[in-house]
Short mmCIF file of C-alpha atoms in Angstrom, two decimals:
data_model
loop_
_atom_site.label_atom_id
_atom_site.label_comp_id
_atom_site.label_asym_id
_atom_site.label_seq_id
_atom_site.Cartn_x
_atom_site.Cartn_y
_atom_site.Cartn_z
CA MET A 1 55.99 29.57 65.63
CA ARG A 2 56.22 32.56 63.28
CA PHE A 3 55.32 36.16 63.94
CA CYS A 4 54.51 39.25 61.88
CA LYS A 5 53.62 42.91 62.24
CA VAL A 6 50.23 44.23 61.30
CA LEU A 7 50.26 47.78 59.91
CA LEU A 8 47.29 50.11 59.60
CA ASN A 9 47.92 52.80 56.96
CA GLY A 10 51.68 52.25 57.33
CA LYS A 11 51.72 52.53 61.15
CA VAL A 12 52.15 49.58 63.49
CA LEU A 13 48.79 48.32 64.73
CA PHE A 14 50.00 45.02 66.23
CA GLU A 15 53.76 44.78 66.89
CA LYS A 16 53.80 41.03 67.53
CA ALA A 17 51.08 39.03 65.79
CA ARG A 18 51.32 35.26 65.49
CA LEU A 19 50.99 33.69 62.04
CA MET A 20 48.72 30.67 62.33
CA ASN A 21 50.11 28.36 59.64
CA SER A 22 49.82 24.75 60.72
CA PHE A 23 46.60 22.77 60.70
CA LEU A 24 46.59 22.50 64.51
CA GLU A 25 47.30 26.21 65.05
CA ARG A 26 44.49 27.15 62.68
CA LEU A 27 42.14 24.61 64.23
CA GLN A 28 42.69 25.76 67.80
CA GLY A 29 42.95 29.55 67.29
CA LEU A 30 41.46 31.20 70.39
CA MET A 31 39.69 28.11 71.69
CA PHE A 32 40.10 27.57 75.46
CA LYS A 33 42.45 30.61 75.81
CA LYS A 34 42.16 33.62 78.10
CA GLU A 35 45.34 35.18 76.69
CA ILE A 36 47.38 34.59 73.56
CA GLY A 37 50.93 35.72 74.40
CA CYS A 38 51.01 38.23 71.54
CA ASN A 39 48.91 41.11 70.19
CA ALA A 40 46.88 39.19 67.58
CA LEU A 41 46.49 35.98 65.58
CA VAL A 42 46.75 36.15 61.78
CA PHE A 43 45.18 33.47 59.55
CA LYS A 44 45.93 33.40 55.81
CA ASP A 45 43.18 32.34 53.36
CA CYS A 46 40.47 32.36 56.01
CA ALA A 47 37.02 33.74 55.20
CA SER A 48 34.90 32.52 58.12
CA ILE A 49 35.27 31.95 61.85
CA HIS A 50 33.39 30.63 64.85
CA SER A 51 33.75 31.20 68.57
CA PHE A 52 32.91 27.71 69.81
CA PHE A 53 34.95 26.82 72.90
CA CYS A 54 36.27 30.39 73.19
CA VAL A 55 36.14 31.61 76.77
CA ILE A 56 36.39 35.38 76.24
CA PRO A 57 35.01 37.85 73.67
CA PHE A 58 37.31 38.92 70.84
CA ASN A 59 37.43 41.09 67.70
CA VAL A 60 38.24 40.15 64.13
CA LEU A 61 39.29 41.96 60.94
CA PHE A 62 38.79 40.42 57.51
CA ILE A 63 41.35 41.73 55.01
CA GLY A 64 41.12 41.49 51.20
CA THR A 65 44.01 40.81 48.82
CA ASN A 66 44.65 44.52 48.33
CA GLY A 67 44.80 45.21 52.08
CA LYS A 68 41.32 46.72 52.16
CA ILE A 69 39.31 45.94 55.27
CA LEU A 70 36.32 43.92 54.12
CA ASN A 71 34.64 43.58 57.52
CA HIS A 72 35.32 44.22 61.21
CA PHE A 73 33.38 42.26 63.82
CA THR A 74 33.74 43.42 67.41
CA ASN A 75 33.02 41.81 70.77
CA ILE A 76 32.30 38.35 69.36
CA ILE A 77 30.90 36.31 72.21
CA PRO A 78 31.58 32.59 72.73
CA ASN A 79 29.63 29.91 70.86
CA LYS A 80 28.65 31.90 67.77
CA ILE A 81 29.23 31.49 64.03
CA GLN A 82 30.15 34.59 62.04
CA PRO A 83 28.95 34.83 58.43
CA PRO A 84 31.65 34.22 55.82
CA VAL A 85 33.38 37.25 54.31
CA PHE A 86 33.97 36.38 50.67
CA GLY A 87 37.25 37.61 49.22
CA ALA A 88 39.08 37.63 52.55
CA LYS A 89 42.81 36.89 52.21
CA TYR A 90 43.69 37.38 55.89
CA THR A 91 41.78 37.22 59.13
CA VAL A 92 43.18 39.01 62.18
CA GLU A 93 41.76 38.03 65.57
CA TYR A 94 42.62 40.18 68.58
CA LEU A 95 41.58 40.69 72.19
CA GLY A 96 40.76 43.90 74.05
CA GLU A 97 39.24 47.11 72.83
CA PRO A 98 38.17 47.25 69.16
CA VAL A 99 40.41 49.16 66.78
CA PHE A 100 38.87 52.26 65.18
CA ILE A 101 38.67 51.58 61.44
CA LYS A 102 37.68 53.93 58.61
CA GLU A 103 36.30 52.79 55.26
CA ASP A 104 39.44 53.54 53.23
CA ASP A 105 42.00 52.14 55.73
CA ILE A 106 44.60 49.65 54.48
CA ILE A 107 46.10 46.78 56.47
CA GLU A 108 49.49 45.24 55.69
CA ILE A 109 50.85 41.96 57.07
CA ILE A 110 54.67 42.05 57.33
CA PRO A 111 56.27 38.67 58.24
CA GLU A 112 59.33 38.80 60.52
CA THR A 113 62.54 37.70 58.87
#
């Protein structure tokens, strides 16, 4: 299990985000979970999501290769399919209150060493 930090404009947004690398981690994501044991889940090379078998609402950020926020979906309810966000390099799923995002904000994913 690997972790990373997620920065918003150079400031820590999520201190402990889990990198979802393996096939099983990516497949399961938030399914059947009420808590995730960290601040967020980060998926690399992911441009679409669903909320089938999720038991609580969640939020998701789609990040482009340059760190630009391509889309931000909030309060995604269970059993829905979100439209794909073309050009997304990272997807960050998180629980709780939605993060306030401005149009020119930049997200960085910093893996722990």
